Each structure stands twice: as structure tokens, then as C-alpha cells.
XYZ file of C-alpha atoms in Angstrom:
721
model
C 128.635 122.101 97.830
C 130.517 119.379 96.008
C 132.006 119.891 92.555
C 132.752 116.960 90.273
C 133.711 116.700 86.636
C 132.627 113.765 84.486
C 133.612 113.896 80.799
C 134.602 117.564 81.248
C 131.098 118.452 82.485
C 130.910 120.272 85.802
C 128.296 118.938 88.231
C 127.450 120.873 91.419
C 125.886 118.905 94.260
C 124.046 121.621 96.197
C 122.872 119.229 98.945
C 126.341 117.986 99.824
C 127.675 118.805 103.262
C 126.819 118.521 106.898
C 123.444 119.615 108.187
C 123.557 121.962 111.164
C 121.190 121.106 114.032
C 118.389 123.576 114.675
C 119.109 123.748 118.402
C 122.606 125.170 117.866
C 123.021 128.804 118.853
C 124.141 131.431 116.365
C 127.494 131.676 118.102
C 128.119 127.940 117.712
C 127.109 128.083 114.052
C 129.542 130.934 113.404
C 132.328 129.032 115.132
C 131.668 125.942 113.029
C 131.613 127.990 109.850
C 135.047 129.403 110.695
C 136.603 126.013 111.434
C 134.931 123.546 109.031
C 135.540 124.068 105.307
C 132.601 121.839 104.301
C 130.202 123.979 106.304
C 131.634 127.125 104.724
C 130.904 125.777 101.256
C 127.489 124.397 102.228
C 124.462 125.845 100.428
C 120.957 125.320 101.805
C 119.013 126.105 98.665
C 115.588 125.084 100.026
C 115.028 124.980 103.747
C 114.163 121.546 105.261
C 114.482 119.849 101.874
C 114.471 116.329 103.329
C 112.313 113.466 104.605
C 112.337 111.761 108.014
C 113.654 108.468 106.609
C 113.229 107.828 102.861
C 111.917 109.764 99.868
C 110.164 107.604 97.253
C 109.080 110.045 94.529
C 109.431 113.717 93.653
C 107.706 115.968 91.090
C 107.564 119.628 90.034
C 104.276 121.413 89.298
C 103.655 122.655 85.762
C 103.957 126.302 86.783
C 107.377 125.581 88.325
C 106.556 127.159 91.676
C 106.008 124.061 93.814
C 108.047 120.912 94.407
C 106.144 117.958 95.885
C 107.826 114.925 97.435
C 106.366 111.770 98.966
C 108.224 109.701 101.525
C 108.179 107.852 104.808
C 108.297 107.208 107.829
C 105.610 108.136 108.694
C 103.965 108.284 105.247
C 103.650 111.917 104.217
C 103.782 114.400 101.378
C 105.662 117.690 101.542
C 105.180 120.731 99.340
C 107.985 123.291 98.932
C 107.459 126.803 97.595
C 110.360 127.802 95.362
C 109.473 131.483 95.588
C 109.899 131.346 99.378
C 112.652 128.651 99.322
C 110.971 126.872 102.229
C 108.393 124.272 103.168
C 104.823 125.327 102.410
C 102.880 122.459 104.020
C 103.160 118.841 105.080
C 100.363 116.243 105.114
C 100.592 112.839 106.745
C 98.937 109.883 105.013
C 97.521 106.549 106.150
C 99.878 104.338 104.101
C 102.927 104.537 101.854
C 102.640 106.184 98.452
C 103.325 104.066 95.362
C 102.880 106.936 92.883
C 101.258 110.353 92.752
C 100.266 112.840 90.066
C 99.680 116.607 89.971
C 96.446 117.226 88.031
C 96.493 121.031 88.179
C 99.123 123.645 87.404
C 99.817 124.109 91.108
C 99.333 121.919 94.180
C 95.538 122.351 94.400
C 94.668 118.957 92.790
C 96.667 115.859 93.721
C 96.086 112.106 93.312
C 97.905 109.493 95.423
C 98.046 105.732 94.851
C 98.714 103.886 98.126
C 100.079 100.450 98.886
C 96.761 99.328 100.407
C 94.815 99.781 97.081
C 93.401 103.162 98.096
C 93.305 106.114 95.714
C 93.319 109.404 97.613
C 92.356 112.784 96.146
C 93.609 116.014 97.706
C 92.447 119.543 97.101
C 93.993 122.792 98.246
C 92.707 122.462 101.809
C 93.631 118.779 102.254
C 92.078 115.349 101.691
C 88.996 115.510 99.484
C 87.950 111.924 98.659
C 89.199 108.362 99.034
C 88.263 105.227 97.068
C 89.658 101.774 96.448
C 90.613 99.851 93.308
C 90.043 96.070 92.925
C 93.739 95.069 92.804
C 96.962 96.491 94.179
C 98.254 99.254 91.950
C 101.790 99.797 90.680
C 101.395 102.895 88.510
C 98.730 105.156 86.993
C 98.355 107.886 84.375
C 95.854 110.682 83.814
C 94.120 111.160 80.454
C 93.301 114.881 80.275
C 90.751 114.893 77.385
C 88.422 112.359 79.044
C 89.370 112.920 82.728
C 90.159 109.204 83.088
C 92.665 107.652 85.462
C 94.281 104.431 84.173
C 95.560 102.076 86.903
C 97.884 99.131 86.220
C 98.975 96.418 88.623
C 99.508 92.681 89.116
C 96.550 91.690 86.908
C 95.612 91.561 83.255
C 93.008 94.327 83.637
C 93.676 98.051 83.329
C 91.168 99.875 85.544
C 89.631 103.182 84.498
C 88.218 105.756 86.919
C 86.389 108.715 85.406
C 86.756 111.835 87.545
C 84.003 113.751 85.738
C 81.324 111.117 86.341
C 82.829 109.888 89.596
C 82.603 106.178 88.781
C 84.626 103.272 87.417
C 84.344 102.486 83.716
C 84.811 99.183 81.938
C 88.401 98.005 82.334
C 90.718 97.237 79.427
C 91.256 93.493 78.944
C 94.852 92.701 78.003
C 96.827 89.527 77.246
C 99.526 90.279 79.830
C 99.763 88.621 83.212
C 101.010 91.693 85.107
C 101.561 95.362 84.327
C 104.361 97.390 85.891
C 104.258 100.922 84.433
C 102.173 103.061 82.097
C 102.298 106.428 80.349
C 100.179 108.588 78.032
C 101.578 110.458 75.064
C 101.147 114.228 75.636
C 100.465 114.937 71.925
C 98.028 112.322 70.574
C 97.210 110.704 73.968
C 98.201 107.153 73.087
C 98.165 104.953 76.188
C 101.085 102.535 76.648
C 101.604 99.926 79.346
C 104.735 97.901 80.170
C 104.253 94.269 81.226
C 106.289 91.833 83.284
C 106.854 89.696 80.149
C 108.945 92.463 78.594
C 106.254 93.751 76.223
C 104.660 97.150 75.683
C 100.971 97.329 74.757
C 99.632 100.493 73.131
C 95.920 101.376 73.362
C 93.765 104.053 71.754
C 91.598 105.591 74.507
C 88.993 106.738 72.008
C 87.993 103.231 70.840
C 89.441 101.267 73.793
C 91.280 98.833 71.505
C 94.879 97.747 71.350
C 96.658 99.278 68.365
C 100.189 97.944 68.835
C 102.450 95.479 70.638
C 106.228 95.743 71.107
C 108.422 92.875 72.277
C 111.153 94.726 74.175
C 112.601 91.688 75.948
C 114.212 90.197 72.838
C 115.304 93.578 71.511
C 117.102 94.412 74.766
C 119.448 91.425 74.484
C 122.827 92.547 73.166
C 125.844 90.582 72.016
C 127.881 89.079 74.832
C 125.160 89.691 77.423
C 124.571 87.078 80.113
C 120.847 86.299 80.351
C 119.673 85.123 83.780
C 115.955 85.898 83.563
C 113.433 87.395 81.185
C 113.720 91.192 81.367
C 110.509 93.029 82.248
C 109.571 96.640 81.593
C 110.347 98.837 84.609
C 110.105 102.384 83.145
C 108.243 104.051 80.267
C 108.320 107.596 78.905
C 107.069 109.396 75.768
C 108.893 112.279 74.075
C 106.984 114.226 71.480
C 104.562 112.343 69.247
C 106.795 109.550 67.897
C 109.638 108.784 70.354
C 109.210 106.397 73.272
C 111.843 105.224 75.767
C 111.504 101.859 77.510
C 113.582 100.803 80.533
C 114.016 97.142 81.479
C 114.678 95.373 84.754
C 118.136 94.285 83.554
C 119.443 97.825 83.061
C 118.841 98.525 79.341
C 117.119 101.552 77.814
C 115.474 101.144 74.390
C 114.498 104.080 72.162
C 111.613 103.397 69.773
C 110.004 105.192 66.900
C 106.293 104.362 67.121
C 106.298 103.641 63.375
C 108.782 100.785 63.789
C 108.863 97.615 65.891
C 112.666 97.641 66.108
C 114.462 99.945 68.575
C 116.457 102.847 67.259
C 119.042 102.539 70.026
C 119.786 100.247 72.972
C 121.756 101.754 75.869
C 123.070 99.519 78.654
C 123.854 100.813 82.151
C 126.067 97.756 82.855
C 124.857 97.475 86.448
C 122.204 94.795 85.851
C 119.772 96.865 87.938
C 116.242 97.941 86.945
C 115.770 101.345 85.356
C 113.917 103.585 87.823
C 113.058 106.685 85.785
C 113.383 108.158 82.299
C 113.442 111.837 81.324
C 114.183 113.832 78.175
C 116.140 117.053 77.867
C 114.893 118.554 74.619
C 117.315 121.468 74.465
C 120.382 119.198 74.361
C 118.643 116.133 72.791
C 119.587 114.050 75.796
C 118.016 111.111 77.592
C 118.360 111.093 81.375
C 118.016 107.525 82.640
C 118.618 106.341 86.176
C 118.943 103.089 88.061
C 119.529 102.707 91.837
C 123.276 103.367 91.419
C 123.792 105.974 88.703
C 122.145 108.686 86.603
C 123.309 108.689 82.977
C 122.832 111.476 80.448
C 123.412 110.428 76.839
C 122.540 111.585 73.339
C 119.318 110.059 72.057
C 120.602 109.910 68.449
C 124.071 108.453 68.898
C 124.023 107.075 72.420
C 127.212 108.958 73.321
C 127.507 109.630 77.014
C 127.259 113.276 77.973
C 127.795 112.899 81.724
C 126.788 110.785 84.721
C 126.029 111.256 88.422
C 126.633 108.748 91.204
C 125.061 109.261 94.614
C 125.981 107.867 98.015
C 122.602 106.155 98.497
C 120.267 104.311 96.141
C 118.092 106.388 93.842
C 114.296 106.001 93.810
C 113.225 108.778 91.439
C 114.663 111.636 89.350
C 112.850 114.855 88.455
C 114.215 117.535 86.145
C 113.248 121.138 86.592
C 111.867 122.305 83.223
C 113.984 124.565 80.985
C 117.004 124.562 83.308
C 120.067 122.567 84.267
C 118.751 121.552 87.692
C 117.476 118.131 88.718
C 116.244 116.597 91.992
C 116.625 113.017 93.200
C 114.604 110.973 95.697
C 116.961 108.627 97.531
C 117.026 105.901 100.145
C 118.202 108.597 102.510
C 116.554 111.426 104.470
C 118.236 114.098 102.355
C 116.903 114.798 98.850
C 119.750 115.724 96.513
C 119.800 118.801 94.289
C 122.205 118.849 91.330
C 122.995 121.794 89.101
C 124.685 121.235 85.725
C 125.395 124.537 83.953
C 126.079 122.714 80.673
C 122.425 121.596 80.488
C 120.974 125.065 80.964
C 120.777 128.105 83.218
C 119.642 128.098 86.809
C 115.910 128.528 87.485
C 114.547 132.002 87.991
C 114.019 131.551 91.728
C 117.732 130.707 92.259
C 119.414 132.746 89.538
C 122.235 133.594 91.933
C 123.669 130.119 91.271
C 124.990 131.248 87.894
C 127.095 133.984 89.470
C 128.129 131.685 92.310
C 129.377 128.912 90.056
C 131.408 131.355 87.975
C 133.162 132.765 91.024
C 133.860 129.424 92.695
C 137.402 128.193 92.591
C 137.387 125.105 90.400
C 139.541 122.274 91.587
C 140.715 119.613 89.103
C 138.789 116.386 89.414
C 139.713 112.991 88.079
C 137.758 111.859 85.044
C 135.492 108.841 85.336
C 135.316 106.869 82.102
C 131.878 105.622 81.142
C 131.252 102.480 79.070
C 134.534 101.084 80.361
C 135.259 98.118 82.579
C 137.800 98.398 85.380
C 140.132 95.385 85.547
C 143.175 94.614 87.661
C 146.459 93.069 86.534
C 145.308 89.686 87.846
C 142.118 89.905 85.757
C 144.216 90.660 82.673
C 146.388 87.619 83.340
C 143.319 85.394 83.710
C 141.859 86.714 80.459
C 145.187 86.462 78.621
C 145.337 90.196 77.858
C 148.494 91.103 79.733
C 150.242 91.833 76.400
C 147.870 94.799 75.903
C 149.405 96.755 78.772
C 150.772 99.982 77.354
C 148.520 99.985 74.294
C 145.632 102.338 73.590
C 143.109 99.640 74.515
C 143.970 99.924 78.206
C 144.028 103.124 80.252
C 145.893 103.001 83.531
C 143.839 104.100 86.541
C 144.768 103.641 90.223
C 145.674 99.963 90.790
C 144.270 98.697 87.477
C 143.144 99.616 84.003
C 140.050 100.726 82.137
C 139.142 98.738 79.043
C 136.252 98.950 76.628
C 133.236 97.058 77.923
C 132.531 95.504 74.501
C 136.050 94.124 74.279
C 135.746 92.765 77.812
C 132.504 90.884 77.023
C 133.947 89.424 73.825
C 137.076 88.152 75.541
C 135.128 86.749 78.460
C 132.706 84.898 76.175
C 135.635 83.364 74.291
C 137.565 82.386 77.423
C 136.477 79.301 79.326
C 135.178 80.400 82.757
C 135.751 76.882 84.172
C 139.441 76.651 83.407
C 141.259 73.492 84.380
C 143.610 75.272 86.771
C 140.765 76.910 88.692
C 138.894 73.625 88.795
C 142.014 71.852 90.071
C 142.584 74.498 92.775
C 138.992 74.194 93.996
C 139.230 70.417 94.218
C 142.505 70.596 96.154
C 140.985 73.111 98.551
C 137.962 70.871 99.143
C 140.165 67.844 99.836
C 142.256 69.800 102.339
C 139.126 70.962 104.167
C 137.798 67.381 104.330
C 141.057 66.105 105.838
C 141.037 68.903 108.392
C 137.638 67.859 109.669
C 138.865 64.265 110.170
C 141.694 65.314 112.474
C 141.452 65.111 116.235
C 140.353 68.525 117.434
C 141.439 69.578 120.899
C 138.574 71.272 122.692
C 139.711 74.039 124.998
C 137.323 75.184 127.695
C 136.859 78.912 128.338
C 138.039 80.567 131.533
C 134.546 81.626 132.587
C 131.672 79.153 133.120
C 133.734 76.032 132.405
C 131.040 73.686 133.769
C 128.365 75.237 131.568
C 130.611 75.080 128.491
C 131.444 71.411 129.144
C 127.739 70.632 129.535
C 126.902 72.399 126.255
C 129.700 70.547 124.447
C 128.404 67.187 125.671
C 124.846 68.008 124.622
C 126.101 69.230 121.236
C 127.994 65.961 120.702
C 124.830 63.991 121.453
C 122.834 66.034 118.950
C 125.534 65.677 116.275
C 125.595 61.916 116.802
C 121.815 61.794 116.558
C 121.613 63.894 113.391
C 124.426 61.907 111.746
C 122.308 58.746 112.022
C 119.458 60.410 110.181
C 119.557 60.729 106.408
C 118.554 64.378 106.082
C 119.366 65.658 109.532
C 121.066 69.027 109.953
C 122.893 70.012 113.108
C 121.637 73.157 114.763
C 124.096 75.906 115.792
C 125.279 75.749 119.398
C 125.587 78.524 121.946
C 129.376 78.179 122.036
C 129.588 78.908 118.311
C 127.250 81.893 118.448
C 128.882 85.323 118.707
C 125.880 86.735 120.579
C 126.718 84.609 123.653
C 130.499 85.040 123.403
C 130.654 87.499 126.314
C 129.090 84.932 128.663
C 132.276 82.832 128.457
C 134.741 85.762 128.506
C 133.505 88.327 131.022
C 133.911 87.229 134.687
C 130.794 89.207 135.606
C 128.718 86.508 133.872
C 130.090 83.731 136.107
C 127.285 81.471 137.384
C 127.133 81.466 141.206
C 126.282 77.883 142.123
C 125.868 78.761 145.822
C 123.119 81.326 145.214
C 119.551 80.621 146.229
C 118.209 80.961 142.694
C 120.678 78.462 141.256
C 120.065 75.876 143.971
C 116.296 76.069 143.516
C 116.476 75.989 139.713
C 119.265 73.436 139.313
C 117.129 70.317 140.080
C 114.646 71.288 137.370
C 117.377 72.012 134.809
C 119.249 68.827 135.606
C 116.099 66.740 135.252
C 115.258 68.417 131.944
C 118.744 67.692 130.636
C 118.460 64.090 131.829
C 115.126 63.744 130.061
C 116.669 65.273 126.954
C 119.585 62.836 127.015
C 117.209 59.934 127.620
C 115.050 61.062 124.700
C 118.087 61.274 122.424
C 119.165 57.833 123.545
C 115.716 56.402 122.854
C 115.592 58.033 119.442
C 118.996 56.608 118.615
C 117.848 53.151 119.670
C 114.701 53.472 117.574
C 116.726 54.601 114.553
C 119.132 51.691 114.945
C 116.364 49.138 115.486
C 113.944 47.883 112.892
C 111.508 50.328 111.286
C 108.355 48.252 111.900
C 107.368 47.209 115.404
C 104.294 45.570 116.749
C 101.505 47.706 118.227
C 101.551 45.918 121.572
C 105.224 46.710 122.069
C 104.562 50.340 121.225
C 101.757 50.549 123.807
C 103.954 48.916 126.458
C 106.788 51.293 125.612
C 104.449 54.259 125.941
C 103.138 53.107 129.325
C 106.625 52.590 130.686
C 107.723 55.991 129.424
C 104.738 57.606 131.116
C 105.567 55.896 134.403
C 109.197 56.996 134.122
C 108.174 60.566 133.392
C 105.852 60.605 136.405
C 108.659 59.219 138.583
C 111.012 61.890 137.221
C 108.495 64.634 138.004
C 108.151 63.366 141.565
C 111.908 63.156 141.982
C 112.654 66.726 140.908
C 109.811 68.021 143.081
C 111.330 66.241 146.058
C 114.752 67.668 145.244
C 113.356 71.212 145.070
C 111.663 70.732 148.453
C 114.894 69.388 149.935
C 116.861 72.383 148.615
C 114.284 74.781 150.029
C 114.437 73.024 153.421
C 118.231 73.279 153.425
C 118.063 76.974 152.547
C 115.641 77.637 155.415
C 117.848 75.688 157.803
C 120.897 77.693 156.731
C 118.981 80.928 157.229
C 117.966 79.892 160.749
C 121.541 78.885 161.602
C 122.824 82.176 160.302
C 120.380 84.164 162.438
C 121.218 82.068 165.509
C 124.919 82.696 164.958
C 124.269 86.431 164.647
C 122.406 86.437 167.972
C 125.238 84.534 169.632
C 127.773 87.043 168.326
C 125.635 89.908 169.621
C 125.318 88.286 173.087
C 129.076 87.706 173.206
C 129.701 91.368 172.473
C 127.293 92.487 175.202
C 128.973 90.158 177.770
C 132.350 91.674 176.977
C 130.972 95.164 177.388
C 129.350 94.254 180.731
C 132.606 92.741 182.093
C 134.463 95.914 181.236
C 131.940 98.125 182.964
C 131.508 95.923 186.083
C 134.357 97.660 187.872
C 132.820 101.075 187.328
C 129.463 99.753 188.522
C 130.920 98.522 191.830
C 132.317 101.963 192.473
C 128.998 103.586 191.849
C 126.964 101.211 194.088
C 127.828 103.122 197.249
C 126.799 106.393 195.673
C 123.535 104.856 194.469
C 122.723 103.593 197.968
C 123.053 107.096 199.214
C 120.808 108.371 196.481
C 118.041 105.818 197.125
C 117.280 107.451 200.452
C 116.645 110.712 198.625
C 113.480 111.303 196.514
C 113.847 111.067 192.699
C 112.278 113.624 190.370
C 111.137 113.042 186.727
C 110.306 115.725 184.224
C 107.068 115.384 182.235
C 106.974 117.228 178.936
C 104.043 119.369 177.883
C 101.311 117.411 176.132
C 102.590 114.087 177.492
C 100.433 111.857 179.638
C 101.913 110.430 182.858
C 101.591 106.638 182.906
C 104.183 105.518 185.417
C 107.855 105.614 186.331
C 108.632 102.595 184.182
C 107.255 104.376 181.123
C 110.560 106.163 180.459
C 112.534 102.935 180.039
C 109.775 101.518 177.845
C 109.985 104.572 175.557
C 113.739 104.187 175.251
C 113.321 100.548 174.232
C 110.670 101.533 171.708
C 112.958 104.139 170.146
C 115.719 101.557 169.671
C 113.329 98.924 168.280
C 112.562 98.612 164.553
C 109.373 99.886 162.946
C 107.988 96.387 162.537
C 108.469 95.577 166.236
C 106.882 98.887 167.304
C 103.804 98.259 165.120
C 103.408 94.733 166.475
C 103.662 96.014 170.062
C 101.052 98.704 169.437
C 98.677 96.201 167.850
C 99.137 93.862 170.800
C 98.550 96.582 173.404
C 95.748 98.228 171.420
C 97.243 101.726 171.605
C 97.891 102.845 168.084
C 96.593 106.373 168.169
C 99.530 108.014 170.035
C 103.101 108.132 168.734
C 105.802 108.816 171.358
C 109.085 110.033 169.941
C 111.847 112.495 170.703
C 109.776 115.553 169.816
C 106.777 114.605 171.964
C 103.387 113.035 171.400
C 101.480 114.170 168.337
C 98.021 113.276 167.174
C 96.294 114.462 164.017
C 92.516 114.846 164.031
C 90.264 116.265 161.371
C 86.534 116.752 160.854
C 84.595 116.839 157.657
C 82.854 120.085 156.879
C 79.095 119.560 156.826
C 76.535 121.597 155.031
C 73.802 123.585 156.798
C 71.135 121.140 155.661
C 73.023 118.155 157.113
C 73.491 119.893 160.453
C 69.773 120.752 160.632
C 68.825 117.160 159.812
C 71.138 115.742 162.520
C 69.778 118.233 165.112
C 66.208 117.275 164.211
C 67.035 113.588 164.663
C 68.574 114.251 168.080
C 65.509 116.312 169.207
C 63.176 113.583 168.013
C 65.185 110.968 169.920
C 65.021 112.998 173.150
C 61.286 113.521 172.700
C 60.671 109.793 172.276
C 62.633 109.128 175.466
C 60.322 111.450 177.450
C 57.162 109.900 176.019
C 58.258 106.310 176.694
C 55.871 104.462 179.082
C 56.905 101.742 181.499
C 55.637 98.196 180.867
C 56.305 96.882 184.390
C 52.614 96.416 185.204
C 52.298 93.812 182.462
C 54.651 91.333 184.172
C 53.092 88.394 186.200
C 54.364 85.984 188.815
C 54.202 83.090 186.414
C 56.573 84.381 183.878
C 58.938 82.612 181.554
C 61.466 81.867 184.312
C 58.893 80.292 186.678
C 59.505 76.561 187.209
C 56.034 75.655 186.075
C 56.223 77.617 182.845
C 56.571 76.469 179.203
C 59.694 74.462 179.834
C 57.883 71.918 182.079
C 54.637 70.039 181.911
C 51.719 70.433 184.267
C 52.034 66.899 185.583
C 55.613 67.310 186.679
C 54.871 70.624 188.432
C 52.220 69.023 190.632
C 54.615 66.500 191.980
């Protein structure tokens, strides 16, 4: 919990503090609560009161039991039960929610307006129906007497969807180009719509005619205000039967009496940001207005500031819990803030313990934040010529500056010349100094890593700068050396380019030819820019033909260079292998010379052994193939897997594997069904039977067969001779 005091009004931020992960054990949580003071003072009023990324809008049901919030990502709506202080349900949606409305007293009837023009209806069990409006919607309101939904958006039409008949009705034709927001008066059901031109159109739903038009853009302009664009209406809210609040995109709030075209009060937030939401607190006669930076509470009769709230993240929506001092905010942050202000009213019934808790808390003094004041430094006072006011009641010292009335600040600034001669003179001197600096000779220092690449990039950059300088509207593109993303490539030695690697040698001819083509193209473009603009067509055709021939020659040249590099790489690989074999042979010769003496001593013993018979042991399961088979097995064990496979393929014996643990062979048979076995046995019996019944055809052969010399191969005349 965070306690702040603004204008002597205590504000309790119940959502402030660190969130404990769910996977922490109870022991870890207790240890953190003992050590961290923020965790000790943390209050989790509603469990999981947050969104995955951003919350866009938040509302409270009319019975006060349920809090509904829409957010992203992914698009979803969450419903919290205040009686249980926890999440009741969560529903994911197809697209982001622009606005939603609670039609019933509880959560049983909901309407969502999506960014893809779909209007989605939800009942208690979930999604009920889905339809689409003709244009993208920005806001909508529900007219209870006629069960009509009014949709406004970037068009002049206001679309009506009747929920009783289940069909679209004739749209309202307006004079505005675009509509931003809308609202319906809860007493006499007057429909009002805020336009992008800064106007508010009021319609009577009974006769479907416009009954009033308010020009809020001109009324929102105050004295000393800098106008940059036409303010549009960004928020709209009715209070009672006669009061209407209008928020503009420039940060002003206008209070109107419907019987008058002039505003009763104009309140400026001084942030020049659009007003996001407007609410009324009837018990204290306050208006609660919010922009992305601040929530201001001020009296609707006098405009005097009651208090204000500033959050760490931007505010999207504000919802006040009815008949209490609690309000909720939807922020550009996963956590939805909950603020409790005892001065506005008591705590809600479902969290009445907050009243006792706030009374018992130790209140620490907080510095007061002055509203409707402008913070200026001593330098700003000197520039405005107000340094003589230091020490007077018009300036209040605060930190490293002063607070002064915002109206006085605007008056003095409008009277002072913003383009003073001294400032203008300083800017001109600074520009001249920068121009002279660019004309100096700049020493280019090469980096320690990849010097060749840096030098190449500098040369190419100089060519491009020279080319663009000859053009009238040419702009130089940023180089790799000036880009911070590639800074490590010229600082870290691990990024050093290895020019002796195979990849570099194969790729370097292509890169060098591309760079040569690029330089040649830049040179040709420079020559064309320096030459005359108009040339004859014949010269252009000849130039094209020559360029094509040169490009074909270049392609052939880099292909030849790549082939040459590949041939050199293969030759180096062969030389390296040959050298390895020579080194291995040299090592074996040295070993043989050392063991020759021992061999001579053992010759006599071997001669004696040759006269005796030699015995060899054959392991179980091993087939005897010869006495030389043992040496062959030893060679096979020392050979690599590739050599053994090649030898087996060459010899045709690949079914037996001889190794140190013996010869192993794996055989398996497929299990056949009884029917298959019977069929195979019948086929074998039939085959044997046909063999027994076969009759010899030897008696059909004759002496003059096919192989007889006088047969078909020769004629009768030749056989007689």
C-alpha cells in the first residue's frame, strides 16, 4: 500500500507493491514478508486483479457485486466477484474490445464492440450472438426505453440496432464528418454525440431529429492558450437532467447547462493530452476527469481542485465504485490500480475492513503537490525576466525551482518574445561553428579488428557520398561503420574475418566482382550525370550492348576464379593427406629400427618353434576359415567402419560380424496366421501333385529338328548341294 497526500487529502493506492509469484512456497513468502517492508504493507484486495498485458476499459455492474474489465493480449474479458474477492470467470475474444456495456444488473447481459466492426452479445453462459456494423465503431450507448443500441464511428451516420426486433433501424443522418463518443441522459434519455470538429449534437430518440448543437471547440479556447489544431470531443458524460461534461482532445473539460450554449466552467488539465473519461461524484459535487497522465477531482461549481492522482503508467479508463470513496483505473500496464480516498466516502461493504485499516496505519508526512501551478527553474525565471519575484508570494520554492501560478506564466510568456535576439544569435553562431567543423580535414582511424573490411567500407562510402553530392536531391545512406548495431564486429576479436578459410576463399571472388561492378556502376552514373542530359538513341543502344558484353565477361571471370580457388583447395587437401601418410610411414620406420635388435634375438627361438606344431583356439560359434583368418580379423578391428563396410561389400559377406565378443547374427520370422499357413501348405501339396502327374514329351521330338542343318535356317536348294 502506498499513501500520498495531495492538498491535504489522503490517497491510498491498494495495488502498490510487488507481486509475489504463485510458485513460491509458503516458507519463502514468509521470509520475504519478514525482510521486505513493501511486501509487509502490500494488500491484495482482489485476487488476480490484473491483465496479461494491457487493460483498456473497466466497469462495475449496477448491483455492485461484479467488476468487469476488458484487455489484451490475448483479447479477453474478466469478471471479478467482489463478494468472493476473486476472479469469477474469464472469456477470450476474437479481437480487441473498443467499448463494452453491461445491459443487466449483473454480468448476465453484455455487449462488446470490437475493432473489426463486430458487435458481440454475451449471456450468462457465454457468447450468444455476433453481428457486424457497416463502419468501424468508436463508441456506443444503450437506450433502455426502446432497446436501441446507438453506434458512432468515422462516418456521418449514427447506426441503430434494435435488440427487441433483432434488426437494424434507419440510421441518424448528421452534418458531422466523424463521431468520437456518445452518451444518453439517464433522466430524459437525450442522445448526445461528440464529433471530431469539436461539436456536440443532441438528438431526441422519440422523433429522431436533432434538437441542439454545441460548438465546444471555440468555447474551450482560453486566454493565453497556444492553439496547434482544432480540438475535437474525446469524452462525454451526463449528470442529472441538465448538466453535461465535455472533454476535448487538448485537455480541457467544459461543463454545460443544457439550457445554455455557453459553458458554465472550463477546466484545463495543462497536459495538452486528450481527456479519457469523465465521472461525477454527487455526494461531494465533484467532477473526476482523467487524461493519460493524471486524474483530477475538482468542484463542479467553482472549479477548485479537491485532489489529484498520478499513476506510473498511462491511464485508459477510470471507474468509480458507486456510493464510496473507491475507484479503479485501467492502465497501459498489466496491473489494474485500486485507489481508496476516505474523504470521498466510506469503503464498500465487501471491503469494510479498509476503514479500520486506514485509521490504524501510521501516517507519514508527504510533500504537497500544487495543482494549477507551473514549475520553473531559476534559468526560466531569468529568461522570462521574473527573477525579481524570488521571495515574494507569487513564487513558492520547491526542490531546485519554484512553483508559480499557471495563469501568470501564460501571460508573461505571451508578452515575452520567444525568438529573442540573443537566442537567435546563439543559434546562428552554433550553426556556423558546425559548418566550419565539417570543412576541416578529418583523420580517419581504422579499427583494430577487420581493418581491411573497414577500409573497404570507407572507400565505398566515399564513392556513394561523391555520387549523391552530384545529384540535386540525393541523400546519403547510413554506413555500417556508423551503425551501433555492427559496432561489435570492429571491436571484438572473435569477429575477425579469416581470409585463409575455405568459405572466404570460395566467396571472395563473387564479392570482389560485385564490388567491382558496383564501383563501375557508380562511375558510369557519375559520368552520365556530368555529361549532357540528352543523348542519341543509337549511342544508348551501343552503350547497352557494350555493358551487356562486359557483364557477361565479368560473370565468366568470377566463375573461372571460383573454379581456380576450388582446384587449389582440393590440391592443398591432397598435399595435406600425402604429408600425413609420409609422417605416419616415418614413425613406423623408426619403430621398426628400434625393434630390429629384439627381432634378431628372437629369430633363433622362432626357428626352434617352427619344427613344433602350432595350435589355434577356435571360439564357440565361430566358423573355421583358415590360419590367416586371425590376422585378417585383427586388421579389420583396427580399420575404420567405412573401410570394413567397403570390404564386406566387395567380398559379399555382410551377414556375419566378427568382433571381440564373437560372431553374432540376428534372425527373426514373421508370425503367420493359421489361414496363411493352410494356404501355403495347400500350394505346396498342389505343386507336388502336379510334378507327379507331369508327362514326358520326348516322343514328340524328330530327327529333323530346329538344330538340323537342313532346317528353317537354310533353304532346300543349299541342303541338296
